[in-house]
XYZ file of C-alpha atoms in Angstrom:
714
model
C 147.171 97.772 50.918
C 149.845 98.056 53.673
C 147.087 98.616 56.246
C 145.439 95.348 55.239
C 148.739 93.532 55.641
C 149.444 95.143 59.024
C 146.020 94.030 60.297
C 146.662 90.514 59.003
C 150.058 90.346 60.704
C 148.725 91.570 64.058
C 145.911 89.035 63.975
C 148.305 86.241 62.979
C 150.728 87.046 65.834
C 147.849 87.127 68.325
C 146.698 83.670 67.203
C 150.148 82.130 66.719
C 152.814 83.578 69.048
C 155.502 81.538 67.250
C 154.889 83.496 64.018
C 158.094 84.463 62.174
C 157.161 88.092 61.465
C 160.184 88.745 59.235
C 159.433 85.709 57.058
C 155.797 86.796 56.646
C 156.867 90.305 55.590
C 159.429 88.854 53.167
C 156.751 86.652 51.583
C 154.419 89.637 51.233
C 157.092 91.761 49.526
C 158.384 88.862 47.407
C 154.919 87.990 46.069
C 153.990 91.603 45.334
C 157.178 92.123 43.312
C 156.852 88.759 41.535
C 153.311 89.475 40.317
C 154.322 93.011 39.375
C 151.848 94.644 36.980
C 149.686 91.533 36.430
C 145.938 92.236 36.587
C 142.901 90.215 37.616
C 139.701 89.915 35.539
C 138.290 92.705 37.747
C 141.072 95.060 36.612
C 142.632 95.087 40.107
C 146.334 94.299 40.602
C 146.798 90.502 40.668
C 148.434 90.682 44.103
C 145.039 91.473 45.646
C 144.250 87.766 45.199
C 147.161 86.210 47.174
C 146.648 88.858 49.849
C 142.953 87.958 50.105
C 143.799 84.236 50.282
C 146.237 84.888 53.137
C 143.573 86.946 54.936
C 141.127 84.024 54.649
C 143.787 81.650 56.026
C 144.405 84.026 58.917
C 140.668 84.177 59.647
C 140.725 80.348 59.668
C 143.443 80.603 62.383
C 146.040 78.787 60.310
C 149.765 78.801 61.138
C 152.165 81.338 59.646
C 153.575 78.804 57.144
C 150.107 78.414 55.601
C 149.615 82.191 55.475
C 153.016 82.614 53.782
C 152.000 79.934 51.265
C 148.843 81.981 50.627
C 151.042 84.889 49.524
C 153.223 82.645 47.345
C 150.762 80.046 46.014
C 150.554 81.472 42.457
C 154.162 82.590 42.037
C 155.515 79.377 40.479
C 152.582 79.044 38.091
C 152.059 82.683 37.070
C 155.484 84.336 37.419
C 159.135 83.596 36.639
C 159.794 82.375 40.200
C 161.077 78.776 40.493
C 160.556 76.102 43.150
C 164.274 76.201 44.018
C 164.121 79.967 44.572
C 161.229 79.645 47.024
C 162.971 76.745 48.767
C 166.129 78.806 49.186
C 164.347 81.915 50.530
C 161.553 80.381 52.609
C 162.678 76.845 53.426
C 161.665 73.352 52.220
C 158.351 73.135 54.153
C 156.854 76.259 52.588
C 158.332 75.369 49.180
C 156.600 71.986 49.225
C 153.307 73.570 50.284
C 153.538 76.037 47.386
C 154.505 73.216 45.023
C 151.556 71.091 46.213
C 149.063 73.870 45.498
C 150.743 74.717 42.175
C 150.572 71.165 40.806
C 146.809 71.152 41.074
C 146.544 73.776 38.344
C 149.148 72.445 35.915
C 146.907 70.046 34.037
C 146.390 70.119 30.291
C 143.886 67.393 29.476
C 141.459 67.116 26.599
C 138.035 67.411 28.176
C 136.911 69.659 31.007
C 135.206 66.687 32.671
C 138.421 64.655 32.661
C 140.353 67.696 33.813
C 137.999 68.099 36.768
C 138.341 64.425 37.674
C 142.135 64.424 37.335
C 142.302 67.683 39.290
C 140.478 66.027 42.136
C 142.733 62.968 41.975
C 145.848 65.156 42.182
C 144.249 67.089 45.047
C 143.823 63.910 47.070
C 147.439 62.933 46.435
C 148.682 66.400 47.399
C 146.685 66.679 50.605
C 147.714 63.176 51.683
C 151.246 64.475 52.279
C 150.130 67.685 54.024
C 146.491 68.498 54.734
C 147.311 72.223 54.682
C 147.532 72.005 50.881
C 143.779 71.415 50.799
C 143.018 74.214 53.281
C 145.064 76.674 51.195
C 143.353 75.465 48.021
C 139.944 75.958 49.646
C 140.886 79.524 50.624
C 142.066 80.120 47.047
C 138.778 78.767 45.668
C 136.708 80.841 48.114
C 138.269 84.113 46.965
C 137.908 83.096 43.312
C 134.208 82.411 43.941
C 133.786 85.775 45.693
C 135.141 87.491 42.574
C 133.506 85.185 40.013
C 131.107 87.927 38.897
C 134.005 89.661 37.118
C 134.245 86.808 34.602
C 132.233 87.643 31.468
C 131.526 84.104 30.192
C 128.337 82.676 31.722
C 129.367 79.168 30.656
C 132.710 79.485 32.476
C 131.004 80.797 35.603
C 128.648 77.805 35.619
C 131.507 75.363 35.021
C 133.558 76.768 37.910
C 130.457 76.781 40.119
C 129.678 73.162 39.279
C 133.264 72.151 40.097
C 132.973 74.020 43.396
C 129.719 72.258 44.238
C 130.999 68.816 43.183
C 134.502 68.896 44.659
C 135.456 71.747 46.952
C 132.290 72.198 49.041
C 132.082 68.459 49.941
C 135.781 68.462 50.819
C 135.272 71.519 53.034
C 132.452 69.679 54.781
C 134.639 66.621 55.327
C 137.251 68.961 56.816
C 134.584 70.252 59.216
C 134.859 73.790 57.776
C 131.141 74.475 57.720
C 131.287 78.251 57.454
C 133.555 78.061 54.400
C 131.468 75.238 52.897
C 128.217 77.211 53.283
C 129.681 80.249 51.508
C 131.120 78.172 48.640
C 127.788 76.395 48.114
C 125.689 79.529 48.265
C 127.830 81.450 45.766
C 127.891 78.452 43.400
C 124.109 78.087 43.801
C 123.623 81.706 42.718
C 125.201 80.878 39.326
C 123.828 77.360 38.861
C 120.219 78.148 39.789
C 119.851 81.927 40.169
C 116.024 81.898 39.950
C 115.645 79.422 42.817
C 118.136 81.279 44.998
C 116.479 84.636 44.388
C 113.067 83.157 45.171
C 114.265 81.634 48.446
C 116.086 84.816 49.473
C 112.917 86.823 48.848
C 110.886 84.429 51.012
C 113.481 84.627 53.790
C 113.457 88.437 53.666
C 109.660 88.481 53.756
C 109.630 86.042 56.684
C 111.949 88.174 58.804
C 110.332 91.493 57.872
C 106.827 90.280 58.772
C 107.573 88.117 61.806
C 106.040 89.043 65.171
C 109.416 88.578 66.809
C 113.122 89.182 66.231
C 116.137 86.924 66.507
C 117.285 89.038 69.455
C 113.976 88.453 71.264
C 114.291 84.667 70.828
C 117.876 84.759 72.143
C 116.738 86.759 75.165
C 113.987 84.222 75.940
C 116.398 81.263 75.619
C 118.883 82.932 77.967
C 116.056 83.538 80.467
C 115.184 79.817 80.381
C 118.828 78.894 81.011
C 119.179 81.381 83.889
C 116.159 79.824 85.587
C 118.249 76.636 85.734
C 121.273 78.592 87.063
C 123.218 78.353 83.817
C 125.310 80.916 81.972
C 125.987 80.530 78.262
C 126.699 82.428 75.061
C 123.686 82.288 72.707
C 123.647 83.495 69.118
C 121.352 82.944 66.146
C 121.668 82.750 62.381
C 119.527 82.081 59.366
C 120.390 79.257 57.010
C 121.728 80.053 53.565
C 119.357 79.793 50.589
C 121.301 76.792 49.273
C 121.136 74.839 52.551
C 117.362 75.434 52.605
C 117.055 74.378 48.955
C 119.107 71.239 49.584
C 116.958 70.227 52.560
C 113.743 70.867 50.603
C 115.048 68.655 47.783
C 116.483 65.957 50.033
C 113.517 65.711 52.423
C 110.929 66.484 49.714
C 109.188 69.072 51.872
C 107.848 72.569 51.301
C 109.425 75.768 52.601
C 106.681 76.090 55.251
C 107.519 72.650 56.690
C 111.123 73.504 57.525
C 111.808 73.675 61.248
C 115.359 74.966 61.157
C 115.330 78.058 58.955
C 116.577 79.731 62.112
C 119.297 77.964 64.080
C 120.555 79.048 67.484
C 123.855 78.040 69.059
C 124.361 77.718 72.793
C 128.015 77.611 73.871
C 128.745 76.378 77.420
C 131.849 75.436 79.401
C 131.677 71.654 79.629
C 130.066 68.522 78.180
C 128.036 68.095 81.367
C 126.593 71.598 80.881
C 125.626 70.657 77.290
C 123.233 67.990 78.593
C 122.105 70.257 81.436
C 121.206 72.984 78.922
C 119.356 70.429 76.799
C 117.255 69.413 79.785
C 116.485 73.041 80.612
C 115.237 73.777 77.083
C 113.197 70.566 76.819
C 111.579 71.489 80.123
C 110.751 74.985 78.884
C 109.633 74.425 75.274
C 107.751 71.830 73.207
C 110.082 69.346 71.499
C 109.679 68.499 67.804
C 109.609 64.672 67.535
C 112.502 63.023 65.707
C 114.655 66.150 65.742
C 117.096 65.244 68.550
C 120.607 64.150 67.535
C 123.556 63.502 69.833
C 126.755 64.240 67.907
C 128.735 64.456 71.160
C 128.590 60.749 71.938
C 128.830 59.849 68.211
C 130.746 62.642 66.418
C 130.508 63.109 62.668
C 133.435 61.752 60.598
C 134.850 65.295 60.306
C 135.090 65.632 64.104
C 131.951 67.768 64.525
C 130.315 67.524 67.971
C 127.099 69.131 69.222
C 123.683 68.326 70.583
C 120.908 69.154 68.089
C 117.262 69.521 69.000
C 114.193 71.003 67.307
C 111.751 73.049 69.358
C 108.552 75.051 69.209
C 110.433 77.907 70.806
C 109.630 81.426 71.969
C 106.674 83.080 70.176
C 105.678 79.616 68.817
C 108.593 79.753 66.369
C 110.018 76.498 64.942
C 113.742 76.634 65.663
C 116.789 74.405 65.788
C 119.116 74.529 68.796
C 122.769 73.435 68.731
C 124.477 73.025 72.101
C 128.265 72.672 72.350
C 131.387 73.583 74.321
C 133.794 76.369 73.311
C 136.246 73.891 71.807
C 133.453 72.104 69.919
C 132.263 75.469 68.614
C 135.716 76.363 67.312
C 136.010 72.989 65.552
C 132.476 73.384 64.149
C 133.398 76.783 62.706
C 136.951 76.136 61.524
C 137.122 72.340 61.253
C 140.579 70.827 60.896
C 142.092 74.320 60.954
C 141.000 74.630 64.601
C 143.388 71.857 65.628
C 146.341 74.244 65.266
C 144.697 76.514 67.823
C 144.328 73.681 70.326
C 147.784 72.253 69.555
C 146.385 68.742 69.213
C 148.305 65.856 67.704
C 147.715 66.423 63.999
C 148.797 63.054 62.681
C 147.262 61.088 59.856
C 146.260 58.401 62.363
C 143.522 60.521 63.922
C 139.867 59.745 63.348
C 139.469 62.980 61.410
C 141.642 61.380 58.706
C 139.629 58.185 58.257
C 137.860 59.639 55.226
C 141.191 60.715 53.675
C 142.645 57.233 54.152
C 139.483 55.933 52.497
C 140.044 58.191 49.466
C 143.660 57.056 49.198
C 142.542 53.434 49.359
C 140.110 54.095 46.491
C 142.934 55.780 44.577
C 145.021 52.612 44.846
C 142.201 50.518 43.362
C 141.288 52.897 40.515
C 143.416 54.039 37.586
C 140.735 55.971 35.693
C 140.350 59.560 37.056
C 136.648 59.759 36.203
C 135.933 56.437 37.911
C 137.876 57.646 40.957
C 135.770 60.797 41.104
C 132.577 58.737 40.848
C 133.642 56.577 43.811
C 134.698 59.546 45.958
C 131.429 61.355 45.324
C 129.740 58.305 46.818
C 131.986 58.691 49.856
C 131.302 62.379 50.435
C 127.737 63.175 49.478
C 125.649 60.924 51.705
C 124.363 61.147 55.276
C 125.892 58.824 57.835
C 124.800 55.763 59.795
C 126.828 54.489 62.737
C 127.361 50.752 63.299
C 129.529 48.727 65.645
C 131.928 45.811 65.314
C 131.563 42.907 67.797
C 134.394 44.535 69.811
C 132.461 47.806 70.032
C 134.477 49.851 67.496
C 132.376 52.525 65.790
C 132.188 52.431 61.965
C 130.538 55.349 60.137
C 129.019 54.653 56.717
C 126.828 56.469 54.181
C 123.093 56.014 54.639
C 121.929 53.004 52.642
C 125.206 51.119 53.199
C 125.094 47.325 53.284
C 126.999 44.636 55.160
C 129.528 44.468 52.306
C 130.194 48.227 52.669
C 130.736 47.644 56.408
C 133.141 44.768 55.722
C 135.282 46.908 53.393
C 135.184 49.816 55.854
C 136.685 47.574 58.555
C 139.411 46.199 56.248
C 139.761 45.471 52.546
C 140.672 41.828 53.227
C 137.512 41.318 55.294
C 135.432 42.690 52.433
C 137.186 40.485 49.865
C 136.527 37.304 51.877
C 133.067 38.045 53.333
C 130.702 35.070 53.093
C 127.938 35.880 55.588
C 126.913 38.452 58.183
C 125.281 38.462 61.592
C 123.429 41.698 62.365
C 122.530 42.050 66.053
C 123.222 38.319 66.420
C 120.927 37.258 63.583
C 122.168 35.743 60.313
C 121.190 38.090 57.452
C 121.878 38.441 53.685
C 125.053 40.312 52.743
C 122.985 42.874 50.840
C 121.097 43.887 54.024
C 120.954 47.677 54.496
C 122.317 48.718 57.885
C 120.615 50.963 60.446
C 122.008 53.206 63.155
C 123.240 51.228 66.146
C 123.481 47.838 64.387
C 126.163 45.478 65.648
C 127.661 43.811 62.588
C 129.721 40.607 62.632
C 131.206 39.646 59.242
C 131.889 35.943 58.640
C 134.846 35.363 56.295
C 136.404 32.494 54.380
C 139.830 32.349 52.725
C 138.278 30.699 49.662
C 135.709 33.479 49.137
C 136.323 36.253 46.576
C 134.324 39.386 45.714
C 131.250 38.624 43.625
C 130.492 40.757 40.532
C 126.884 40.980 41.800
C 128.025 42.895 44.907
C 128.568 46.021 42.832
C 124.811 46.254 42.273
C 124.047 47.042 45.907
C 127.140 48.556 47.569
C 127.066 52.330 48.080
C 130.564 53.258 49.308
C 133.261 54.206 46.846
C 135.828 52.042 48.640
C 133.736 48.879 48.287
C 132.811 49.582 44.671
C 136.383 50.370 43.583
C 137.738 47.246 45.292
C 135.086 45.006 43.711
C 135.615 46.561 40.284
C 139.371 46.066 40.498
C 138.963 42.387 41.374
C 136.366 41.851 38.645
C 138.492 43.699 36.092
C 141.579 41.572 36.814
C 139.658 38.286 36.929
C 137.679 39.194 33.824
C 140.888 39.924 31.920
C 142.325 36.546 32.956
C 139.104 34.876 31.874
C 139.128 36.643 28.490
C 142.811 35.780 28.023
C 142.322 32.064 28.796
C 139.241 31.893 26.587
C 140.972 33.740 23.745
C 143.976 31.427 23.865
C 141.683 28.366 23.683
C 139.839 29.877 20.718
C 143.071 30.584 18.832
C 144.504 27.133 19.565
C 141.331 25.427 18.334
C 141.393 27.581 15.201
C 144.929 26.365 14.442
C 143.899 22.740 15.086
C 140.927 23.230 12.786
C 143.317 24.227 9.994
C 145.842 21.498 10.910
C 148.426 24.266 11.456
C 151.134 24.473 14.116
C 150.368 26.847 17.008
C 153.467 28.594 18.439
C 153.959 31.375 20.964
C 156.512 32.971 18.613
C 153.922 33.174 15.851
C 151.471 34.756 18.288
C 154.043 37.384 19.259
C 154.203 38.420 15.600
C 150.386 38.702 15.479
C 150.384 40.710 18.720
C 152.895 43.179 17.229
C 150.762 43.477 14.105
C 147.737 44.494 16.188
C 150.010 46.718 18.348
C 149.657 44.774 21.594
C 152.578 44.763 24.014
C 152.060 41.147 25.067
C 150.393 38.067 23.612
C 148.081 37.903 26.670
C 146.632 41.216 25.491
C 146.002 39.617 22.085
C 144.335 36.578 23.656
C 142.144 38.838 25.820
C 141.088 40.806 22.725
C 140.114 37.578 20.950
C 138.212 36.407 24.037
C 136.329 39.710 24.104
C 135.451 39.361 20.446
C 137.488 42.368 19.333
C 139.384 40.102 16.880
C 138.128 36.876 15.311
C 140.231 33.685 15.017
C 140.089 34.118 11.223
C 141.823 37.525 11.547
C 144.552 35.949 13.692
C 145.052 33.112 11.196
C 145.348 35.562 8.294
C 148.322 37.229 10.010
C 149.906 34.099 11.499
C 149.628 31.895 8.378
C 150.709 33.619 5.133
C 149.176 30.803 3.047
C 145.826 30.925 4.865
C 142.980 31.210 2.342
C 140.100 33.405 3.424
C 137.784 32.026 0.703
C 134.027 31.930 0.950
C 132.649 31.611 4.468
C 130.656 28.392 4.988
C 127.047 28.588 6.035
C 126.162 28.153 9.684
C 124.815 24.667 9.067
C 127.967 23.673 7.161
C 130.176 25.139 9.903
C 128.399 23.264 12.700
C 128.329 20.026 10.700
C 132.040 20.338 9.943
C 132.917 20.956 13.576
C 130.804 18.091 14.905
C 132.140 15.726 12.189
C 135.744 16.620 12.959
C 135.063 16.169 16.673
C 133.608 12.678 16.161
C 136.407 11.566 13.782
C 139.269 12.788 15.938
C 138.334 12.368 19.585
C 141.811 13.151 20.940
C 141.847 16.425 19.050
C 138.353 17.649 19.940
C 137.557 20.940 18.226
C 135.133 22.027 20.981
C 136.292 24.554 23.573
C 135.763 23.680 27.229
C 134.202 26.369 29.416
C 135.705 24.768 32.519
C 136.962 27.418 34.937
C 135.121 30.300 33.263
C 132.827 32.156 35.651
C 129.402 33.202 34.431
C 129.187 36.974 34.203
C 132.869 37.359 33.334
C 134.128 36.089 29.966
C 131.019 33.977 29.407
C 127.357 34.354 30.275
C 124.422 31.992 29.918
C 121.734 33.285 27.586
C 118.276 33.915 28.952
C 116.566 32.854 25.723
C 117.328 29.132 26.052
C 118.779 28.765 29.606
C 121.475 26.156 28.801
C 122.212 23.568 31.497
C 125.082 21.114 31.928
C 124.167 18.154 29.771
C 122.815 20.321 26.922
C 124.803 20.554 23.699
C 126.068 24.124 23.607
C 127.602 26.655 21.236
C 128.934 30.138 21.886
C 128.379 33.406 20.090
C 131.263 35.872 20.523
C 129.937 39.383 21.115
C 132.349 42.254 20.537
C 133.691 43.531 23.848
C 131.373 41.313 25.900
C 132.812 37.811 25.587
C 130.816 34.690 24.788
C 127.054 34.142 25.092
C 126.318 30.435 25.642
C 123.277 28.952 23.860
C 121.904 25.479 23.305
C 122.557 24.213 19.763
C 118.822 24.158 18.945
C 118.204 27.738 20.154
C 116.399 29.937 17.608
C 119.012 32.667 18.103
C 121.755 30.270 16.977
C 119.733 29.049 14.005
C 119.335 32.577 12.656
C 122.912 33.711 13.444
C 124.856 34.483 10.257
C 128.431 35.390 11.360
C 130.023 31.943 11.473
C 133.407 33.465 12.400
C 131.902 34.346 15.756
C 130.460 30.894 16.399
C 132.245 28.567 18.847
C 131.714 24.860 19.400
C 131.674 24.594 23.222
C 131.673 21.771 25.739
C 131.063 21.782 29.482
C 134.202 19.817 30.351
C 134.250 18.927 34.049
C 132.668 22.289 34.706
C 130.551 21.307 37.678
C 131.358 21.579 41.353
C 128.934 20.433 44.094
C 127.889 24.046 44.746
C 127.233 25.071 41.118
C 123.644 26.055 40.350
C 122.059 26.981 37.019
C 118.676 28.402 36.115
C 116.349 26.301 33.978
C 113.054 27.701 32.685
C 109.809 25.696 32.767
C 106.470 26.359 31.160
C 103.481 24.817 32.954
C 99.704 24.675 32.889
C 97.881 23.319 35.937
C 94.346 23.142 37.292
C 93.171 26.240 39.106
C 92.200 24.996 42.539
C 93.090 25.856 46.121
C 96.585 24.714 47.076
C 97.758 23.954 43.521
C 100.645 26.415 43.625
C 101.719 25.172 47.061
C 101.710 21.592 45.756
C 103.843 22.610 42.761
C 106.441 24.387 44.919
C 106.542 21.529 47.459
C 107.363 18.972 44.749
C 110.123 21.200 43.353
C 111.552 21.686 46.839
C 111.543 17.949 47.572
C 113.527 17.453 44.361
C 116.162 19.934 45.709
C 115.129 22.618 43.223
C 114.638 26.257 44.142
C 112.152 28.606 42.460
C 113.949 31.906 41.774
C 111.242 33.531 39.640
C 107.601 32.849 38.839
C 105.288 34.557 36.377
C 101.578 33.841 35.813
C 101.072 34.376 32.087
C 97.355 33.505 31.962
C 94.658 32.660 34.450
C 91.176 31.363 33.670
C 88.431 29.865 35.760
C 89.887 26.369 35.307
C 93.622 26.695 34.509
C 96.765 28.680 35.312
C 99.636 29.144 32.837
C 103.007 29.685 34.504
C 106.640 30.338 33.620
C 109.019 29.219 36.368
C 112.759 29.767 36.697
C 114.215 26.996 38.828
C 117.746 26.612 40.218
C 119.072 23.155 39.298
C 122.402 21.364 38.842
C 122.029 20.010 35.319
C 119.677 18.616 32.651
C 119.188 15.395 34.582
C 118.113 17.372 37.642
C 115.521 19.461 35.785
C 114.200 16.406 33.952
C 113.694 14.722 37.327
C 111.686 17.726 38.521
C 109.589 17.712 35.330
C 108.874 13.982 35.722
C 107.774 14.473 39.339
C 105.477 17.361 38.404
C 103.901 15.336 35.598
C 102.740 12.743 38.153
C 100.536 15.329 39.875
C 96.796 15.128 39.075
C 96.668 18.943 38.869
C 99.310 19.122 36.093
C 97.910 19.657 32.588
C 101.243 20.423 30.877
C 104.880 20.929 31.918
C 108.128 21.136 29.905
C 111.339 23.140 29.481
C 111.101 26.318 27.474
């Protein structure tokens, strides 16, 4: 055990001359005594784990403070050692690192799924103050995965492996720590899908045993090609892990035989200029696989990775991948963020390598639910990248499939919130347009614009989705609250009873709401009916026999006509469709129609016309609302009206129909041919209009056509 520590210390001092050797030895001794006779699941002394974690951190070329934290990271959680004791002996920096790692494990939540999500949320918070917390946690997870076979429960092994695959491997990739990421994924894969991994490993073994060439022979031939162009370089080769092969087969939907990069070779040169020189030499020597060249030097990955990638039909007609990079690029490719200590670069949170972390923190601000946060961050981490440019030339990296709205939120949250239009490469395009590599994107904004609930259907980044959801959630609550208050007030008017805020506070306390706005929102959502509120607010309120639907409607309309200044109908003015109210697709109500609302539990109010069949058969009169449009309309408001038509089947008939609708300022949003014969077509058309008068005007115009056999609203 002492020999292992001595080797670690020598390696650490060689990498970090400023290492405090005495402090490292003290941490080693302190941790070993603190863990005492504790044992691991393998039966080994528990201290073998912190020692192994510190060895991993040393191999990652981390500073001595991180290595010391590796020794101490389990002492607060698993021994009698306190935070104050570590702070006193090893200083505040190391104490806070140990505390950051410790807090990630101290979670006692009900479900494993929630625990995983909350764990990830705490991890993001911890690493935002010091990124080394995450690196230490990754080293801790790597050693736990290496010793996972000692755990007897298969279910526990799969759960830990799934958590590793979902959380820690993607984070390692975002940190640029590819070697660590590959090992985490491959070990997890062996427990999650052992049959597939064994099959792939067998095929890889067979491939190498029966090949007409060796990796060494390919390296020798590549070096010969470089020497012919007067270049010296370090060349090495590796085979991909079974999981990385499996992932590519799944993602690209290709067979094992179609893979061109089962073998990857790295060429390390002295300068960026030599990278491109080496690329030219290899392309001159070997056949190039089309579509396989990628320049990550001019456009680095978000984690800082830089290399030239190319696919070749290489020596011995082998399909290989070549990665060309400088020594510094190679170190960053191998060790990721950890390599920055070696190069003594400015390691501030303002660097580009932290853009993804700032993105996660921004999502965290918008999301209170841990599981929702994890959903959004998975979107951020699991997808390939596309690179787009602002009009000023700033590079924005986004997940593949990202839209203009995702781009807007990536530039700044305020730009996303107020986006109204987009110009892509100088051309006006829809906001839902999917972006491609190299697009120049110019977002047009307006102070009066707000996020639309429909945006959530097509955005792909977690930041955009969390921001939209937060806005919708807040606006929807306001809508429910305003609607609920109107419903309650009308219920009191209906009973000729006095409505007071004080009385509502008593009702809110009865239903255990902290504020009356919460009560109003619950009524607006349909969680409580006005009758339930009246029963609590008015002690003398008689529940009695519920009137029939016909009696209820008649009573409401009669009261409305008798007492105009005390109209019992509820105005839907100011309520946005898709929030607290939504227009039913069965009858497509339009301004000008007489309307009623049906309160659906948890969903708000569905608006129907009074003669809709759904309303006629509805039996719960408590959930029926007499509605009015109020001065609902603005010049830009559009509604969908549905038409049923039969017209003569002749050339140009459909064009004539659509032209008439267009001339009447209508817009066809959907069209369905329900029947077609030799002489007639039956159609259902959904048309955007302003109100009943507008759609009636369209119907009248269509009826004048000689081709029209029948047309009317459905």
